[in-house]
Each structure stands twice: as C-alpha cells, then as structure tokens.
C-alpha cells in the first residue's frame, strides 16, 4: 500500500465534505469580510483543532467496526437507514428564503473558541470519515495504524483548510445569503446522503 494513500483519502474526503455549504463555511466567509484575515484564521485554527480530534475519533470507531464483521454489517445496515432518513428529511424540509440564511456571528466570543464550538456541533464529518475509512480498509486501500491515522488526519486538515480558503476567495465580493448553493443546501445534502445510502445498500446486498 502506498504511504500517500491515507493522506489522499483524508484530503479528498475532507474536500468533498467541507466544500458542501454549511455553517462553518458561511461563518468563516463572514468573519473574513467583517473582521479581516487574522480573525478568520483564528476561527479556522479553532475549527481545525476540533476536526483533528473528530478524525481520530472516527478512526477509532472505524477500527472497532472493521475488527468485528458482525458489528460491521449491523452498523452499516443501521447507517443505511439513517442516511435514507436524512435524505427524506432534507428533501421535504421547507427551503428558507434568502434573507433567513443570514449567519449570526457573535462579536464578543473569541474566534478560536467560536470556530471550535461550531466544529463540535458539526458531527457529520465523523460519520463520513468512519464510512470512508471502513470502506477504504475493506478494499485494502487503508490499513488502520498510528502512522496511517496521522497521515489521514494531515490530509483531512489540509483539505478542510483548502476548502475554507476557496470559500473565502469565491465569496470575497459576493453575498453569502443569495448564493445558489446555500439557497439549495437541503437538496444538495439530500443528494449526498441518498448517494451514500445507495452505495452502502448495494454493498450490503452484494455481501448477502
């Protein structure tokens, strides 16, 4: 196995997950616009610290799941139904008008702490990284060990930082709350969760 594979898995996975519109992206763009580059990077550093912990937590769960075939199968079954449920929720959820998409960024909260706080609330990456790690391990693309886990984490952090920087550049002179992606976030998330559910369901049926 190539030593760069864990790094690439983390990089691509985090880019895919972080590029989706969300509270973290919108907040970093708004802080950069209103308070400048330094405050935005303070926010990013706080978020990245929590994301690193989330990555290690995801790998820990992935190892437990991967080491037990029965638990692996049962949890993947549960995960399929959870992602289907999320897909239905996102598709039927009423879309908010553009003016309701305004992100409130408290002025008195330290930006590092604020970034950490929002990253803690964003637990979706944990499930995404668990799913990807278990899948990669099952295909022998990834062996769960300390060195590979470290490389995976570095890839995740670099991918996340790159996604934040892309958002800052894209929305430098544009409004966040009138952007097509943020106005259609429910549909985008619904497509994503449904795709994950269908891939997982196909794999489970193939193993029966």
mmCIF file of C-alpha atoms in Angstrom:
data_model
loop_
_atom_site.group_PDB
_atom_site.id
_atom_site.type_symbol
_atom_site.label_atom_id
_atom_site.label_comp_id
_atom_site.label_asym_id
_atom_site.label_seq_id
_atom_site.Cartn_x
_atom_site.Cartn_y
_atom_site.Cartn_z
ATOM 1 C CA UNK A 1 0.000 0.000 0.000
ATOM 2 C CA UNK A 2 1.324 3.419 -0.959
ATOM 3 C CA UNK A 3 2.223 5.564 2.052
ATOM 4 C CA UNK A 4 0.489 8.526 0.371
ATOM 5 C CA UNK A 5 -2.843 6.691 0.150
ATOM 6 C CA UNK A 6 -4.014 7.581 3.707
ATOM 7 C CA UNK A 7 -3.085 11.223 3.077
ATOM 8 C CA UNK A 8 -5.006 11.278 -0.226
ATOM 9 C CA UNK A 9 -8.014 9.545 1.355
ATOM 10 C CA UNK A 10 -8.160 12.217 4.056
ATOM 11 C CA UNK A 11 -7.543 15.074 1.615
ATOM 12 C CA UNK A 12 -10.226 14.065 -0.892
ATOM 13 C CA UNK A 13 -12.731 13.079 1.778
ATOM 14 C CA UNK A 14 -12.398 16.407 3.631
ATOM 15 C CA UNK A 15 -12.515 18.434 0.411
ATOM 16 C CA UNK A 16 -15.707 16.636 -0.606
ATOM 17 C CA UNK A 17 -17.295 17.092 2.818
ATOM 18 C CA UNK A 18 -16.163 20.652 3.560
ATOM 19 C CA UNK A 19 -16.971 22.092 0.132
ATOM 20 C CA UNK A 20 -20.645 21.424 0.826
ATOM 21 C CA UNK A 21 -22.330 24.613 2.050
ATOM 22 C CA UNK A 22 -22.569 24.754 5.824
ATOM 23 C CA UNK A 23 -22.404 26.878 8.959
ATOM 24 C CA UNK A 24 -18.607 26.655 9.242
ATOM 25 C CA UNK A 25 -18.049 27.818 5.661
ATOM 26 C CA UNK A 26 -20.555 30.627 5.894
ATOM 27 C CA UNK A 27 -19.142 31.797 9.229
ATOM 28 C CA UNK A 28 -15.527 31.889 8.060
ATOM 29 C CA UNK A 29 -16.542 33.910 4.996
ATOM 30 C CA UNK A 30 -18.496 36.398 7.085
ATOM 31 C CA UNK A 31 -15.721 36.782 9.677
ATOM 32 C CA UNK A 32 -13.193 37.339 6.882
ATOM 33 C CA UNK A 33 -15.416 40.008 5.337
ATOM 34 C CA UNK A 34 -16.315 41.823 8.552
ATOM 35 C CA UNK A 35 -13.220 41.360 10.724
ATOM 36 C CA UNK A 36 -10.351 40.578 8.402
ATOM 37 C CA UNK A 37 -7.861 37.824 7.629
ATOM 38 C CA UNK A 38 -6.377 37.395 11.125
ATOM 39 C CA UNK A 39 -9.740 36.793 12.823
ATOM 40 C CA UNK A 40 -10.770 34.421 10.028
ATOM 41 C CA UNK A 41 -7.610 32.354 10.524
ATOM 42 C CA UNK A 42 -8.191 32.300 14.282
ATOM 43 C CA UNK A 43 -11.642 30.862 13.580
ATOM 44 C CA UNK A 44 -10.152 28.316 11.164
ATOM 45 C CA UNK A 45 -7.470 27.240 13.657
ATOM 46 C CA UNK A 46 -10.121 26.556 16.306
ATOM 47 C CA UNK A 47 -12.203 24.566 13.830
ATOM 48 C CA UNK A 48 -9.183 22.561 12.613
ATOM 49 C CA UNK A 49 -8.236 21.588 16.176
ATOM 50 C CA UNK A 50 -11.665 20.039 16.752
ATOM 51 C CA UNK A 51 -11.701 18.455 13.280
ATOM 52 C CA UNK A 52 -8.382 16.739 14.075
ATOM 53 C CA UNK A 53 -9.951 15.248 17.223
ATOM 54 C CA UNK A 54 -13.045 14.233 15.237
ATOM 55 C CA UNK A 55 -10.828 12.454 12.702
ATOM 56 C CA UNK A 56 -9.081 10.418 15.382
ATOM 57 C CA UNK A 57 -12.464 9.606 16.951
ATOM 58 C CA UNK A 58 -13.762 8.476 13.552
ATOM 59 C CA UNK A 59 -10.714 6.228 13.011
ATOM 60 C CA UNK A 60 -11.195 4.744 16.493
ATOM 61 C CA UNK A 61 -14.796 3.796 15.698
ATOM 62 C CA UNK A 62 -13.774 2.595 12.236
ATOM 63 C CA UNK A 63 -11.219 0.239 13.783
ATOM 64 C CA UNK A 64 -13.798 -1.222 16.187
ATOM 65 C CA UNK A 65 -16.235 -1.732 13.328
ATOM 66 C CA UNK A 66 -13.622 -3.142 10.963
ATOM 67 C CA UNK A 67 -12.318 -5.662 13.548
ATOM 68 C CA UNK A 68 -15.766 -7.200 14.078
ATOM 69 C CA UNK A 69 -17.502 -8.413 10.927
ATOM 70 C CA UNK A 70 -20.893 -8.814 12.626
ATOM 71 C CA UNK A 71 -20.840 -5.326 14.139
ATOM 72 C CA UNK A 72 -19.581 -4.007 10.814
ATOM 73 C CA UNK A 73 -22.569 -5.431 8.954
ATOM 74 C CA UNK A 74 -25.187 -4.401 11.552
ATOM 75 C CA UNK A 75 -23.910 -0.830 11.858
ATOM 76 C CA UNK A 76 -23.754 -0.454 8.094
ATOM 77 C CA UNK A 77 -27.386 -1.604 7.924
ATOM 78 C CA UNK A 78 -28.323 0.965 10.560
ATOM 79 C CA UNK A 79 -26.260 3.605 8.769
ATOM 80 C CA UNK A 80 -28.088 2.938 5.502
ATOM 81 C CA UNK A 81 -31.485 3.577 7.104
ATOM 82 C CA UNK A 82 -30.143 6.660 8.901
ATOM 83 C CA UNK A 83 -28.854 8.162 5.653
ATOM 84 C CA UNK A 84 -32.136 7.341 3.886
ATOM 85 C CA UNK A 85 -34.000 9.071 6.718
ATOM 86 C CA UNK A 86 -31.735 12.097 6.444
ATOM 87 C CA UNK A 87 -32.285 12.196 2.685
ATOM 88 C CA UNK A 88 -36.061 12.265 3.145
ATOM 89 C CA UNK A 89 -35.708 14.976 5.795
ATOM 90 C CA UNK A 90 -33.575 17.188 3.560
ATOM 91 C CA UNK A 91 -35.811 16.718 0.507
ATOM 92 C CA UNK A 92 -39.078 17.524 2.306
ATOM 93 C CA UNK A 93 -37.705 20.276 4.549
ATOM 94 C CA UNK A 94 -39.041 23.647 3.530
ATOM 95 C CA UNK A 95 -36.465 25.896 1.906
ATOM 96 C CA UNK A 96 -35.832 29.141 3.748
ATOM 97 C CA UNK A 97 -35.980 32.461 1.961
ATOM 98 C CA UNK A 98 -32.623 34.024 1.170
ATOM 99 C CA UNK A 99 -32.962 36.627 3.910
ATOM 100 C CA UNK A 100 -33.253 33.865 6.535
ATOM 101 C CA UNK A 101 -29.878 32.430 5.567
ATOM 102 C CA UNK A 102 -28.065 35.283 7.304
ATOM 103 C CA UNK A 103 -25.391 33.876 9.615
ATOM 104 C CA UNK A 104 -25.193 35.441 13.073
ATOM 105 C CA UNK A 105 -21.605 35.703 14.287
ATOM 106 C CA UNK A 106 -21.396 36.842 17.956
ATOM 107 C CA UNK A 107 -18.907 39.699 18.262
ATOM 108 C CA UNK A 108 -17.747 39.111 21.845
ATOM 109 C CA UNK A 109 -16.761 35.441 21.503
ATOM 110 C CA UNK A 110 -13.087 34.624 20.912
ATOM 111 C CA UNK A 111 -12.773 33.488 17.286
ATOM 112 C CA UNK A 112 -10.687 30.390 18.138
ATOM 113 C CA UNK A 113 -13.303 29.275 20.657
ATOM 114 C CA UNK A 114 -16.129 30.120 18.247
ATOM 115 C CA UNK A 115 -14.529 28.039 15.493
ATOM 116 C CA UNK A 116 -14.057 25.145 17.923
ATOM 117 C CA UNK A 117 -17.655 25.423 19.111
ATOM 118 C CA UNK A 118 -19.156 25.317 15.612
ATOM 119 C CA UNK A 119 -16.895 22.407 14.642
ATOM 120 C CA UNK A 120 -18.117 20.453 17.700
ATOM 121 C CA UNK A 121 -21.713 20.988 16.560
ATOM 122 C CA UNK A 122 -20.839 19.690 13.101
ATOM 123 C CA UNK A 123 -20.758 15.924 13.764
ATOM 124 C CA UNK A 124 -21.459 14.895 10.162
ATOM 125 C CA UNK A 125 -17.712 14.562 9.323
ATOM 126 C CA UNK A 126 -17.338 11.859 11.985
ATOM 127 C CA UNK A 127 -19.887 9.636 10.218
ATOM 128 C CA UNK A 128 -18.380 10.482 6.828
ATOM 129 C CA UNK A 129 -14.824 9.624 7.928
ATOM 130 C CA UNK A 130 -15.969 6.403 9.626
ATOM 131 C CA UNK A 131 -17.762 5.322 6.450
ATOM 132 C CA UNK A 132 -14.828 6.204 4.192
ATOM 133 C CA UNK A 133 -12.209 4.620 6.491
ATOM 134 C CA UNK A 134 -14.129 1.348 6.833
ATOM 135 C CA UNK A 135 -14.718 1.239 3.068
ATOM 136 C CA UNK A 136 -11.054 2.002 2.284
ATOM 137 C CA UNK A 137 -9.887 -0.628 4.788
ATOM 138 C CA UNK A 138 -12.228 -3.240 3.266
ATOM 139 C CA UNK A 139 -10.633 -2.555 -0.146
ATOM 140 C CA UNK A 140 -7.096 -2.718 1.309
ATOM 141 C CA UNK A 141 -6.553 0.926 0.394
ATOM 142 C CA UNK A 142 -6.047 1.843 4.023
ATOM 143 C CA UNK A 143 -4.558 -0.037 6.957
ATOM 144 C CA UNK A 144 -5.619 1.343 10.332
ATOM 145 C CA UNK A 145 -2.426 2.041 12.288
ATOM 146 C CA UNK A 146 -0.886 5.110 14.048
ATOM 147 C CA UNK A 147 1.215 6.271 11.078
ATOM 148 C CA UNK A 148 -1.622 5.988 8.573
ATOM 149 C CA UNK A 149 -4.022 7.619 11.033
ATOM 150 C CA UNK A 150 -1.628 10.564 11.358
ATOM 151 C CA UNK A 151 -1.312 10.883 7.560
ATOM 152 C CA UNK A 152 -5.097 10.664 7.222
ATOM 153 C CA UNK A 153 -5.506 13.456 9.773
ATOM 154 C CA UNK A 154 -2.967 15.675 7.989
ATOM 155 C CA UNK A 155 -4.843 15.109 4.729
ATOM 156 C CA UNK A 156 -8.163 15.973 6.391
ATOM 157 C CA UNK A 157 -6.766 19.187 7.891
ATOM 158 C CA UNK A 158 -5.160 20.291 4.627
ATOM 159 C CA UNK A 159 -8.326 19.527 2.652
ATOM 160 C CA UNK A 160 -10.503 21.387 5.149
ATOM 161 C CA UNK A 161 -8.219 24.423 5.174
ATOM 162 C CA UNK A 162 -8.160 24.446 1.364
ATOM 163 C CA UNK A 163 -11.968 24.343 1.260
ATOM 164 C CA UNK A 164 -12.191 27.266 3.701
ATOM 165 C CA UNK A 165 -9.756 29.289 1.597
ATOM 166 C CA UNK A 166 -11.740 28.510 -1.557
ATOM 167 C CA UNK A 167 -14.926 29.761 0.103
ATOM 168 C CA UNK A 168 -13.191 32.961 1.167
ATOM 169 C CA UNK A 169 -11.937 33.590 -2.378
ATOM 170 C CA UNK A 170 -15.215 32.661 -4.092
ATOM 171 C CA UNK A 171 -17.362 34.855 -1.853
ATOM 172 C CA UNK A 172 -14.894 37.705 -1.436
ATOM 173 C CA UNK A 173 -17.107 40.074 -3.395
ATOM 174 C CA UNK A 174 -20.373 38.132 -3.306
ATOM 175 C CA UNK A 175 -23.232 37.783 -0.866
ATOM 176 C CA UNK A 176 -23.399 34.534 1.103
ATOM 177 C CA UNK A 177 -27.151 34.545 1.609
ATOM 178 C CA UNK A 178 -28.009 34.987 -2.094
ATOM 179 C CA UNK A 179 -25.683 32.251 -3.326
ATOM 180 C CA UNK A 180 -27.214 29.358 -5.274
ATOM 181 C CA UNK A 181 -25.517 26.655 -3.195
ATOM 182 C CA UNK A 182 -26.609 27.989 0.179
ATOM 183 C CA UNK A 183 -30.164 28.543 -1.048
ATOM 184 C CA UNK A 184 -30.262 24.904 -2.206
ATOM 185 C CA UNK A 185 -28.336 23.374 0.683
ATOM 186 C CA UNK A 186 -31.171 20.983 1.618
ATOM 187 C CA UNK A 187 -31.299 19.476 -1.872
ATOM 188 C CA UNK A 188 -27.506 19.171 -2.040
ATOM 189 C CA UNK A 189 -27.319 17.432 1.339
ATOM 190 C CA UNK A 190 -30.247 15.196 0.393
ATOM 191 C CA UNK A 191 -28.480 14.050 -2.784
ATOM 192 C CA UNK A 192 -25.270 13.419 -0.820
ATOM 193 C CA UNK A 193 -26.895 11.351 1.933
ATOM 194 C CA UNK A 194 -29.012 9.401 -0.574
ATOM 195 C CA UNK A 195 -25.908 8.591 -2.646
ATOM 196 C CA UNK A 196 -24.089 7.285 0.447
ATOM 197 C CA UNK A 197 -27.148 5.227 1.425
ATOM 198 C CA UNK A 198 -27.464 3.655 -2.044
ATOM 199 C CA UNK A 199 -23.758 2.771 -2.211
ATOM 200 C CA UNK A 200 -23.920 1.195 1.234
ATOM 201 C CA UNK A 201 -27.142 -0.688 0.421
ATOM 202 C CA UNK A 202 -25.601 -2.069 -2.782
ATOM 203 C CA UNK A 203 -22.563 -3.331 -0.856
ATOM 204 C CA UNK A 204 -24.728 -4.943 1.839
ATOM 205 C CA UNK A 205 -26.922 -6.734 -0.733
ATOM 206 C CA UNK A 206 -23.815 -7.922 -2.573
ATOM 207 C CA UNK A 207 -22.460 -9.483 0.644
ATOM 208 C CA UNK A 208 -25.656 -11.415 1.480
#
